[in-house]
Short mmCIF file of C-alpha atoms in Angstrom, two decimals:
data_model
loop_
_atom_site.label_atom_id
_atom_site.label_comp_id
_atom_site.label_asym_id
_atom_site.label_seq_id
_atom_site.Cartn_x
_atom_site.Cartn_y
_atom_site.Cartn_z
CA MET A 1 -0.23 0.17 -0.10
CA ARG A 2 1.69 3.19 -0.77
CA THR A 3 0.87 6.68 1.55
CA PRO A 4 -0.04 10.69 0.27
CA HIS A 5 2.98 11.41 -0.96
CA ASP A 6 5.46 8.48 -0.88
CA SER A 7 7.26 9.39 -3.79
CA THR A 8 9.98 6.60 -2.23
CA ARG A 9 9.19 3.40 -2.11
CA GLN A 10 6.02 0.20 -1.06
CA SER A 11 4.31 0.95 1.76
CA ALA A 12 7.41 0.56 16.29
CA ARG A 13 9.96 3.16 45.69
CA ARG A 14 10.44 5.82 50.48
CA LEU A 15 10.61 9.87 50.92
CA GLY A 16 14.90 10.79 50.63
CA VAL A 17 17.54 12.48 49.36
CA ALA A 18 20.65 11.50 47.85
CA ALA A 19 23.57 12.44 49.96
CA ALA A 20 25.18 13.76 47.42
CA ALA A 21 25.24 14.77 43.54
CA ALA A 22 28.21 14.56 42.57
CA GLY A 23 29.52 13.76 39.52
CA LEU A 24 25.98 13.48 38.45
CA LEU A 25 27.35 15.71 34.92
CA ALA A 26 29.10 15.00 32.34
CA THR A 27 31.66 12.20 33.42
CA LEU A 28 29.48 9.56 32.34
CA LEU A 29 32.35 7.69 30.20
CA ALA A 30 33.11 5.03 32.04
CA ALA A 31 29.40 4.24 33.28
CA GLY A 32 27.94 1.24 31.84
CA PRO A 33 24.70 1.16 30.70
CA ALA A 34 21.45 0.45 32.70
CA ALA A 35 19.12 -2.50 31.53
CA ALA A 36 16.61 -2.07 29.45
CA ILE A 37 13.20 -4.02 29.75
CA PRO A 38 10.33 -3.44 27.45
CA ASP A 39 6.88 -3.07 28.61
CA PRO A 40 4.35 -5.92 28.88
CA GLY A 41 2.57 -7.59 26.63
CA ASP A 42 2.03 -11.43 25.22
CA THR A 43 5.65 -10.95 23.13
CA PRO A 44 9.25 -10.51 24.32
CA LEU A 45 11.88 -9.45 22.33
CA ARG A 46 13.39 -12.98 21.59
CA GLY A 47 16.78 -11.27 19.36
CA ALA A 48 16.69 -14.98 17.21
CA VAL A 49 14.65 -14.88 14.04
CA SER A 50 13.96 -17.68 12.31
CA SER A 51 16.16 -18.29 8.93
CA ALA A 52 13.23 -17.85 6.98
CA GLN A 53 12.36 -14.56 8.52
CA ALA A 54 15.50 -13.63 7.69
CA ALA A 55 15.67 -14.88 4.50
CA ASP A 56 12.13 -12.56 3.56
CA ALA A 57 13.46 -9.84 5.87
CA ARG A 58 16.71 -9.83 2.83
CA ALA A 59 14.45 -10.17 0.36
CA ALA A 60 12.04 -7.12 1.40
CA ILE A 61 14.95 -4.84 1.14
CA GLN A 62 16.60 -6.58 -2.07
CA SER A 63 12.92 -5.62 -3.79
CA GLY A 64 12.51 -1.71 -2.17
CA GLU A 65 9.20 -3.69 -0.40
CA ILE A 66 11.27 -2.14 2.93
CA PRO A 67 14.44 0.31 3.41
CA GLY A 68 18.09 -0.76 3.76
CA VAL A 69 19.82 -1.92 6.74
CA ASP A 70 19.74 1.99 8.28
CA GLU A 71 18.24 3.53 4.92
CA ILE A 72 16.00 6.86 5.65
CA VAL A 73 13.40 7.17 3.94
CA HIS A 74 9.98 9.72 4.37
CA SER A 75 7.32 11.04 3.05
CA ASP A 76 8.28 14.60 0.57
CA ASN A 77 6.45 16.71 2.77
CA ILE A 78 8.92 15.65 5.77
CA GLU A 79 11.73 16.40 6.02
CA HIS A 80 14.86 15.09 8.29
CA LEU A 81 16.87 18.00 9.60
CA VAL A 82 19.46 16.42 12.01
CA ASN A 83 20.64 13.64 13.92
CA ILE A 84 22.45 13.79 17.15
CA PRO A 85 23.50 10.60 18.59
CA LYS A 86 23.53 9.26 22.13
CA ASP A 87 27.04 11.06 24.00
CA ALA A 88 27.83 10.01 28.10
CA LEU A 89 24.71 8.20 28.30
CA LYS A 90 24.82 4.60 26.32
CA GLY A 91 21.73 2.62 27.70
CA THR A 92 18.43 3.51 25.99
CA ASN A 93 16.90 7.00 24.78
CA SER A 94 13.15 6.92 26.39
CA ASP A 95 10.02 9.76 26.55
CA LEU A 96 10.87 13.39 25.78
CA ALA A 97 9.22 17.25 27.63
CA PHE A 98 10.22 20.71 26.36
CA GLN A 99 10.06 23.71 28.38
CA GLY A 100 11.34 27.33 26.86
CA LYS A 101 14.13 26.19 23.78
CA TYR A 102 14.48 23.19 25.43
CA ALA A 103 14.46 19.57 25.11
CA PHE A 104 14.51 17.59 28.28
CA ALA A 105 15.34 13.98 26.86
CA GLY A 106 15.16 10.70 29.45
CA ASN A 107 17.92 7.83 28.70
CA TYR A 108 17.69 4.71 31.52
CA ASP A 109 20.94 6.27 32.06
CA GLY A 110 19.59 9.57 32.92
CA PHE A 111 18.69 13.18 31.10
CA ARG A 112 20.02 14.72 28.62
CA ILE A 113 19.37 18.67 27.83
CA PHE A 114 18.93 19.98 24.34
CA ASP A 115 19.12 23.95 23.66
CA ILE A 116 16.93 23.89 20.03
CA SER A 117 16.94 27.02 18.87
CA ASP A 118 18.12 26.10 16.36
CA PRO A 119 16.35 23.29 15.22
CA LYS A 120 18.96 21.66 12.98
CA ASP A 121 22.14 22.24 14.86
CA PRO A 122 20.71 20.64 18.64
CA LYS A 123 23.13 21.85 21.49
CA THR A 124 23.76 19.94 24.75
CA VAL A 125 23.07 21.88 27.82
CA ALA A 126 23.75 19.19 30.36
CA GLN A 127 23.70 15.51 30.27
CA VAL A 128 22.84 13.93 34.24
CA LEU A 129 23.56 10.37 35.02
CA CYS A 130 20.76 8.43 37.19
CA PRO A 131 19.91 5.07 36.41
CA GLY A 132 17.10 3.34 36.67
CA SER A 133 14.93 2.76 33.67
CA GLN A 134 13.28 3.80 31.73
CA ASN A 135 13.41 7.29 33.24
CA ASP A 136 10.41 9.23 31.60
CA ILE A 137 10.88 12.12 32.10
CA SER A 138 8.96 15.94 32.79
CA VAL A 139 9.49 19.58 32.93
CA SER A 140 6.94 22.15 35.47
CA GLY A 141 8.43 25.59 36.55
CA ASN A 142 12.27 25.14 37.50
CA LEU A 143 10.66 21.48 38.35
CA LEU A 144 12.20 18.24 36.54
CA PHE A 145 10.33 14.98 37.76
CA LEU A 146 12.36 11.91 36.15
CA SER A 147 10.93 7.96 37.04
CA THR A 148 12.36 4.83 38.08
CA ASP A 149 11.03 2.07 37.32
CA SER A 150 14.10 -0.67 39.02
CA SER A 151 14.93 -1.42 41.73
CA ARG A 152 17.18 0.19 43.18
CA SER A 153 19.70 -0.60 46.43
CA ASP A 154 18.56 3.63 47.81
CA ASN A 155 16.94 6.22 45.88
CA SER A 156 21.05 8.34 45.02
CA CYS A 157 21.79 8.52 40.95
CA ASN A 158 25.86 6.55 42.26
CA SER A 159 22.34 3.32 43.13
CA THR A 160 23.04 0.09 41.87
CA THR A 161 20.68 -2.35 40.72
CA GLN A 162 18.94 -4.48 43.47
CA PRO A 163 16.46 -7.00 43.96
CA ALA A 164 13.06 -6.12 44.67
CA SER A 165 11.89 -9.27 46.49
CA VAL A 166 14.87 -6.72 49.15
CA LYS A 167 12.54 -4.42 51.49
CA GLU A 168 14.99 -1.43 52.29
CA SER A 169 15.25 -1.45 47.60
CA TRP A 170 14.25 1.16 46.17
CA GLU A 171 12.37 3.08 43.06
CA GLY A 172 9.92 5.90 42.31
CA MET A 173 9.65 9.45 41.60
CA LYS A 174 13.23 11.91 41.79
CA ILE A 175 12.58 15.45 41.47
CA PHE A 176 15.67 18.37 40.32
CA ASP A 177 16.06 21.77 40.28
CA ILE A 178 16.44 23.20 37.08
CA SER A 179 16.73 26.93 37.57
CA ASP A 180 20.86 27.01 36.05
CA VAL A 181 18.96 24.12 33.13
CA THR A 182 23.13 23.65 33.13
CA ASP A 183 23.97 22.08 36.55
CA PRO A 184 20.29 20.58 37.56
CA LYS A 185 20.21 19.77 41.44
CA TYR A 186 19.00 16.63 43.04
CA VAL A 187 16.21 18.02 45.52
CA ALA A 188 14.12 15.47 46.67
CA ALA A 189 12.85 11.65 46.33
CA VAL A 190 9.58 9.81 46.98
CA GLU A 191 9.16 6.06 47.46
CA THR A 192 6.06 4.62 45.97
CA ALA A 193 4.25 1.53 45.82
CA CYS A 194 5.95 -0.74 43.07
CA GLY A 195 7.37 2.35 41.71
CA SER A 196 6.97 5.09 39.05
CA HIS A 197 6.78 3.66 35.19
CA THR A 198 5.74 6.71 34.32
CA HIS A 199 4.03 10.44 35.60
CA THR A 200 1.86 12.91 34.92
CA LEU A 201 2.31 16.44 36.07
CA LEU A 202 -1.41 17.74 37.42
CA PRO A 203 -0.44 21.42 37.68
CA LYS A 204 -3.12 23.10 41.13
CA GLY A 205 -1.54 27.08 41.73
CA GLU A 206 1.26 26.98 43.76
CA ASP A 207 1.55 22.45 43.67
CA VAL A 208 2.21 20.18 40.88
CA TYR A 209 0.34 16.88 41.93
CA VAL A 210 2.51 13.55 40.75
CA TYR A 211 0.26 10.62 39.12
CA VAL A 212 2.09 7.84 39.03
CA SER A 213 1.94 5.10 37.40
CA SER A 214 3.42 1.45 38.12
CA TYR A 215 2.20 -1.89 37.74
CA SER A 216 2.97 -5.87 37.85
CA PRO A 217 2.32 -6.83 41.81
CA ASN A 218 4.02 -9.35 43.24
CA VAL A 219 3.44 -11.25 46.99
CA ALA A 220 7.61 -11.52 47.77
CA PHE A 221 7.55 -7.45 46.58
CA PRO A 222 7.44 -6.16 50.22
CA ASP A 223 6.76 -2.17 48.50
CA CYS A 224 4.36 -3.86 45.63
CA GLN A 225 1.63 -6.17 47.00
CA PRO A 226 -0.90 -7.01 44.87
CA PRO A 227 -3.52 -6.02 43.95
CA HIS A 228 -2.27 -3.43 42.98
CA ASP A 229 -5.48 -1.53 42.00
CA GLY A 230 -4.88 2.03 41.33
CA ILE A 231 -1.81 5.07 41.05
CA SER A 232 -0.28 6.78 43.95
CA VAL A 233 -0.80 10.51 44.11
CA ILE A 234 2.15 12.84 45.53
CA LYS A 235 2.09 16.10 46.51
CA VAL A 236 4.91 18.37 45.14
CA PRO A 237 4.76 22.48 46.87
CA ARG A 238 7.34 24.54 44.15
CA ALA A 239 8.32 27.08 46.88
CA ALA A 240 10.12 23.68 49.01
CA PRO A 241 10.06 20.43 46.66
CA GLU A 242 11.94 18.44 49.40
CA GLN A 243 9.00 18.01 50.92
CA ALA A 244 7.68 15.99 48.43
CA ALA A 245 5.17 13.50 49.57
CA VAL A 246 2.88 10.81 48.55
CA VAL A 247 -1.04 11.95 49.50
CA GLY A 248 -3.06 8.78 48.11
CA PHE A 249 -3.20 5.35 46.51
CA PRO A 250 -6.75 6.18 45.01
CA VAL A 251 -8.19 2.88 43.94
CA LEU A 252 -9.18 2.62 40.13
CA PHE A 253 -9.97 -0.51 40.17
CA PRO A 254 -12.63 -2.12 43.02
CA GLY A 255 -13.22 -5.11 43.49
CA LYS A 256 -12.99 -7.87 45.81
CA GLY A 257 -10.03 -9.94 46.50
CA PRO A 258 -6.45 -10.16 45.42
CA ASP A 259 -7.06 -9.21 41.90
CA GLY A 260 -8.98 -5.79 42.03
CA GLY A 261 -11.74 -5.47 40.04
CA GLY A 262 -10.04 -4.59 36.47
CA ASN A 263 -9.57 -7.23 33.22
CA PRO A 264 -8.93 -10.47 34.80
CA GLY A 265 -5.91 -11.24 31.21
CA ALA A 266 -5.80 -14.44 30.57
CA PRO A 267 -7.21 -17.67 30.14
CA THR A 268 -11.02 -15.61 31.29
CA ASN A 269 -9.02 -13.57 28.27
CA PRO A 270 -5.74 -14.71 25.86
CA GLY A 271 -3.34 -12.61 24.31
CA VAL A 272 -4.55 -9.10 27.19
CA SER A 273 -2.62 -8.20 30.39
CA LYS A 274 -4.20 -8.15 33.86
CA THR A 275 -5.05 -5.01 35.06
CA THR A 276 -2.94 -4.70 38.42
CA GLY A 277 -2.81 -1.02 37.72
CA CYS A 278 -2.22 2.32 34.23
CA HIS A 279 0.77 2.12 32.20
CA ASP A 280 -0.39 6.05 31.25
CA ILE A 281 -2.40 8.50 32.35
CA THR A 282 -3.11 12.01 30.23
CA VAL A 283 -4.90 14.21 32.27
CA LEU A 284 -6.50 17.32 30.39
CA PRO A 285 -6.44 20.63 32.35
CA GLY A 286 -8.80 22.63 31.04
CA LYS A 287 -11.36 20.35 31.02
CA ASN A 288 -10.80 18.29 34.38
CA LEU A 289 -11.08 15.25 32.08
CA ALA A 290 -8.16 12.14 32.41
CA ALA A 291 -7.46 8.91 30.21
CA GLY A 292 -5.71 6.63 31.26
CA ALA A 293 -4.39 3.55 30.00
CA CYS A 294 -4.21 0.26 32.25
CA MET A 295 -2.95 -2.89 30.51
CA GLY A 296 -6.32 -4.03 30.28
CA ASP A 297 -8.31 -1.48 30.02
CA GLY A 298 -9.14 2.07 28.98
CA ILE A 299 -11.31 4.45 31.42
CA LEU A 300 -12.12 8.23 31.25
CA LEU A 301 -11.71 9.43 34.77
CA ASP A 302 -12.51 13.36 35.87
CA VAL A 303 -9.92 15.24 37.90
CA SER A 304 -11.20 17.66 38.91
CA ASP A 305 -10.01 17.37 42.78
CA PRO A 306 -6.61 16.40 41.75
CA GLU A 307 -6.45 13.62 45.41
CA HIS A 308 -9.68 12.21 44.60
CA PRO A 309 -9.67 11.49 40.15
CA ARG A 310 -12.88 9.69 40.22
CA VAL A 311 -13.89 7.20 37.19
CA LEU A 312 -16.58 7.88 34.30
CA ASP A 313 -16.70 5.18 32.05
CA GLN A 314 -14.17 1.75 31.77
CA VAL A 315 -13.53 -0.05 28.09
CA GLN A 316 -12.29 -3.00 26.82
CA ASP A 317 -11.86 -5.25 23.80
CA ASN A 318 -10.29 -8.30 23.92
CA VAL A 319 -10.46 -9.43 20.96
CA ASN A 320 -8.00 -6.52 18.96
CA PHE A 321 -5.77 -4.97 23.08
CA ALA A 322 -3.46 -6.61 24.27
CA PHE A 323 -2.05 -4.19 26.75
CA TRP A 324 -3.04 -0.72 26.62
CA HIS A 325 -0.71 1.62 26.36
CA SER A 326 -1.49 5.33 26.41
CA ALA A 327 -4.03 7.84 25.09
CA THR A 328 -4.16 11.56 23.85
CA PHE A 329 -7.12 13.36 23.88
CA ASN A 330 -7.96 15.49 20.56
CA GLN A 331 -8.48 19.18 21.21
CA LYS A 332 -12.48 19.53 21.50
CA ALA A 333 -11.78 16.65 24.64
CA ASN A 334 -14.66 14.56 22.51
CA LYS A 335 -12.11 11.89 20.97
CA VAL A 336 -9.37 9.64 22.88
CA VAL A 337 -6.91 7.77 21.01
CA PHE A 338 -5.77 4.17 22.70
CA THR A 339 -2.46 2.80 21.75
CA ASP A 340 -1.57 -1.12 22.11
CA GLU A 341 1.08 -1.67 22.97
CA LEU A 342 1.59 -5.03 21.67
CA GLY A 343 4.72 -7.48 22.17
CA GLY A 344 5.44 -4.71 24.63
CA GLY A 345 7.69 -2.80 22.49
CA GLY A 346 10.02 -5.74 21.35
CA GLY A 347 7.75 -7.39 18.90
CA ALA A 348 7.50 -7.62 15.60
CA THR A 349 3.94 -6.68 15.33
CA CYS A 350 3.80 -4.75 12.24
CA ASN A 351 3.31 -6.98 9.47
CA ALA A 352 0.74 -9.03 7.22
CA ALA A 353 0.96 -11.57 9.90
CA VAL A 354 -0.86 -9.70 13.35
CA GLY A 355 -2.65 -7.46 10.67
CA PRO A 356 -3.75 -4.04 11.17
CA ASN A 357 -6.46 -4.46 14.05
CA ARG A 358 -3.31 -5.01 16.75
CA GLY A 359 -0.62 -3.69 17.93
CA ALA A 360 -2.41 -0.16 16.83
CA ASN A 361 -4.33 3.08 17.74
CA GLY A 362 -8.35 2.66 19.28
CA VAL A 363 -10.09 5.56 17.80
CA TYR A 364 -12.84 6.21 20.55
CA ASP A 365 -15.69 8.93 21.23
CA ILE A 366 -16.70 10.75 23.91
CA VAL A 367 -20.44 11.10 24.45
CA GLY A 368 -22.49 12.05 26.69
CA LYS A 369 -21.76 15.61 28.95
CA GLY A 370 -20.71 15.08 32.83
CA LYS A 371 -20.56 12.42 35.21
CA ASN A 372 -22.69 10.13 32.31
CA ARG A 373 -19.96 10.54 29.70
CA LYS A 374 -18.65 7.85 27.54
CA LEU A 375 -15.91 6.22 24.90
CA VAL A 376 -17.10 4.48 22.33
CA PHE A 377 -14.98 3.22 20.05
CA ARG A 378 -14.68 3.68 15.71
CA SER A 379 -11.73 2.85 14.79
CA TYR A 380 -8.35 1.13 14.12
CA TYR A 381 -5.16 3.28 13.33
CA LYS A 382 -1.95 1.07 12.13
CA ILE A 383 1.05 1.76 10.23
CA PRO A 384 0.30 0.70 5.97
CA ARG A 385 3.63 -0.02 5.65
CA HIS A 386 4.38 -3.33 6.44
CA GLN A 387 7.91 -3.75 8.52
CA ALA A 388 10.56 -7.19 8.92
CA ASP A 389 10.37 -9.26 10.95
CA THR A 390 13.28 -8.50 12.46
CA GLU A 391 12.05 -4.68 13.16
CA ASN A 392 10.16 -4.20 16.61
CA CYS A 393 7.53 -2.33 15.82
CA VAL A 394 4.12 -1.27 17.41
CA ALA A 395 2.45 2.26 18.56
CA HIS A 396 4.08 4.17 20.44
CA ASN A 397 4.19 7.67 22.66
CA GLY A 398 2.19 10.76 20.12
CA SER A 399 0.67 14.09 20.35
CA LEU A 400 -1.32 16.19 18.72
CA ILE A 401 -0.01 18.57 16.24
CA PRO A 402 -2.53 21.78 16.69
CA VAL A 403 -4.71 22.46 13.76
CA LYS A 404 -7.68 24.25 14.92
CA GLY A 405 -10.47 22.45 13.59
CA LYS A 406 -8.46 19.17 12.84
CA ASP A 407 -7.30 15.96 14.55
CA ILE A 408 -3.79 14.90 13.80
CA MET A 409 -1.72 13.27 15.77
CA VAL A 410 2.33 12.63 15.08
CA GLN A 411 3.54 9.09 16.16
CA ALA A 412 6.20 6.59 17.01
CA TRP A 413 6.40 3.15 16.23
CA TYR A 414 9.57 2.04 16.74
CA GLN A 415 11.63 0.93 13.93
CA GLY A 416 8.56 1.81 12.15
CA GLY A 417 9.49 5.16 12.52
CA VAL A 418 7.63 8.13 12.02
CA SER A 419 4.01 9.13 11.76
CA VAL A 420 1.69 11.58 10.86
CA TRP A 421 -2.37 10.57 10.69
CA ASP A 422 -5.48 11.76 10.65
CA PHE A 423 -8.12 11.23 13.00
CA THR A 424 -10.53 14.22 12.10
CA ASP A 425 -13.77 11.49 11.23
CA SER A 426 -12.96 8.78 13.83
CA ALA A 427 -13.92 5.88 11.14
CA ARG A 428 -11.16 6.67 8.85
CA PRO A 429 -8.61 7.71 9.95
CA ARG A 430 -4.84 7.71 7.51
CA GLU A 431 -1.78 8.77 7.41
CA ILE A 432 -0.64 12.24 5.96
CA ALA A 433 3.52 12.15 6.48
CA TYR A 434 5.92 9.19 7.29
CA PHE A 435 9.85 9.05 8.96
CA GLU A 436 11.43 6.03 9.14
CA ARG A 437 14.58 3.74 9.40
CA GLY A 438 15.09 0.46 7.86
CA PRO A 439 16.32 -2.23 10.25
CA ILE A 440 18.76 -2.36 12.71
CA SER A 441 20.08 -6.02 11.84
CA ALA A 442 18.18 -7.82 8.36
CA ASP A 443 19.32 -11.29 10.17
CA ARG A 444 17.76 -10.36 13.79
CA LEU A 445 14.87 -9.34 15.83
CA VAL A 446 17.02 -6.52 17.40
CA GLY A 447 15.48 -3.49 19.46
CA GLY A 448 15.41 0.41 18.75
CA GLY A 449 13.60 3.43 17.04
CA SER A 450 11.41 6.30 17.84
CA TRP A 451 10.10 5.82 21.01
CA SER A 452 8.88 9.51 21.38
CA ALA A 453 7.61 11.85 18.23
CA TYR A 454 6.22 15.11 19.66
CA TYR A 455 5.62 18.30 18.43
CA TYR A 456 6.51 21.38 19.08
CA ASN A 457 6.79 24.57 18.25
CA GLY A 458 7.13 24.08 14.29
CA HIS A 459 8.91 20.73 14.62
CA ILE A 460 8.59 17.17 15.56
CA TYR A 461 11.29 15.94 17.83
CA SER A 462 11.79 12.51 18.77
CA ASN A 463 13.79 9.73 20.26
CA ASP A 464 15.44 6.70 18.84
CA LEU A 465 15.53 3.99 21.31
CA VAL A 466 19.61 3.57 19.57
CA LYS A 467 20.29 6.40 17.11
CA GLY A 468 19.59 9.52 19.41
CA PHE A 469 17.93 12.45 19.06
CA ASP A 470 16.32 13.21 15.81
CA VAL A 471 14.16 16.69 14.31
CA LEU A 472 11.91 16.88 11.61
CA LYS A 473 10.11 19.52 9.59
CA LEU A 474 7.10 19.07 8.51
CA SER A 475 5.32 20.95 5.80
CA ASP A 476 1.83 20.89 4.65
CA ARG A 477 -1.14 22.87 3.80
CA ARG A 478 -2.95 20.38 6.87
CA THR A 479 0.04 20.78 9.12
CA ASP A 480 0.81 24.06 8.21
CA PRO A 481 -1.53 26.76 10.61
CA ALA A 482 0.35 24.63 14.53
CA ARG A 483 3.49 26.98 13.09
CA ARG A 484 1.21 29.78 14.74
CA ILE A 485 0.71 27.69 18.10
CA THR A 486 4.04 28.70 19.92
CA MET A 487 4.04 26.76 23.72
CA ASP A 488 6.59 27.53 27.16
CA GLU A 489 6.31 24.03 27.75
CA LEU A 490 5.15 21.05 27.06
CA ASN A 491 4.97 17.41 28.56
CA VAL A 492 2.71 15.29 26.11
CA GLN A 493 0.81 13.89 29.18
CA THR A 494 -0.40 16.46 30.69
CA GLN A 495 -2.02 18.17 27.29
CA PRO A 496 -2.31 21.93 27.20
CA ASP A 497 -5.45 23.72 25.18
CA TYR A 498 -3.26 24.87 22.57
CA PHE A 499 -5.90 27.96 21.65
CA GLU A 500 -5.80 28.78 24.57
CA ASP A 501 -1.93 28.98 26.63
CA PHE A 502 -0.64 29.56 24.48
CA ASP A 503 0.42 32.15 22.23
CA ARG A 504 -0.03 33.03 18.81
CA ASP A 505 3.26 34.04 16.43
#
């Protein structure tokens, strides 16, 4: 299948502060990378593929059906401006956040800050070593927030791995002061149950609330006990972030017994993740709404009381969704896009065998008003370009492109690359632009590709797990109006009202 503008070819835990922050900045070359563990899906990353699959990949490259190893291809309306390879931080690249002229890039070994005032020539201004996958990252004012979801010996940036079965082990949220972006200071840490896989900021006046998403409890883990059917809520006073503390654990999936009230998973629903918490939450502060992607469930929440979010609707898709991963509202807040991370980000799911409806996005309309609002399924969207069986590829992190009257989104697909797609018609979404690299290997499955692809102030920024930081320029009459929107700050999981919160150029 060919896509529009496709002229190239046929068509991815305890409150405390580290005693010392010395050595956080760029004297990092001797540090070993933190281990990258994919999100749970139903097909883990194995590495090996059959000889037939490898032969198919090589044949597809030779025929031009897929690009060659590491070859860059893109639609005519996207220009690849620059790639900035990894530097001192050798771990897996993860999420992105933005503030003013800076991009903040998470990495399993810490985080890197770029000056993007010239998008064609980003400059590194700081690299902070602080291992603890997956280092999901957000910024608000002078504060930077970093998730730790690997069991560590303590809450410092010099910690080592330690089993979660040891009570003294730590995982949770870390907070940095970025008043001086060239020299971030570690100021606080808050331990949370089952750690922090991702987090979401909900600013409220002089405070910032942090919704901490984590999952996979185990009776052998003292600080991560089942059923773990909710989220941790942290309150952070902006003026005194060292006083940050957990203020609640709202139960989102009430139910009797050790399994709670979420999706039971297999064997009741084969191939579907059991719900034991949430993977990610997106808030829409201007509408007091949130959408939760919670393993086996998608939920719509009222967050008008930030310490007590209330579930308005709960949906499941036990046919095509394996792992509810993330959520994005449209601008009018009458739609939600949920992603299914089939295979946990480590599987080759963008092929004919898996098909167009799994490892895809689910587009849902929000119907009704007030407490009676419901999520109603409309369609699936998946990139229309098949990938090789040696490429991990599945729906992943993306953001809206702010075009008034249109619902357009840019999204990462791991080795499926970056896709720009239009879901203005909920029932008929379609791709309008793309960028991708060919497989890292034609002989074995090697994890890589775009983790996050977000639109910010006229450009698309992508954090590739392996290749580094990419900047793309999108030129298309359908998306060009977005250039009039200038944002001061963007955490994609704290979704702004683009047409009220920000100025026009």
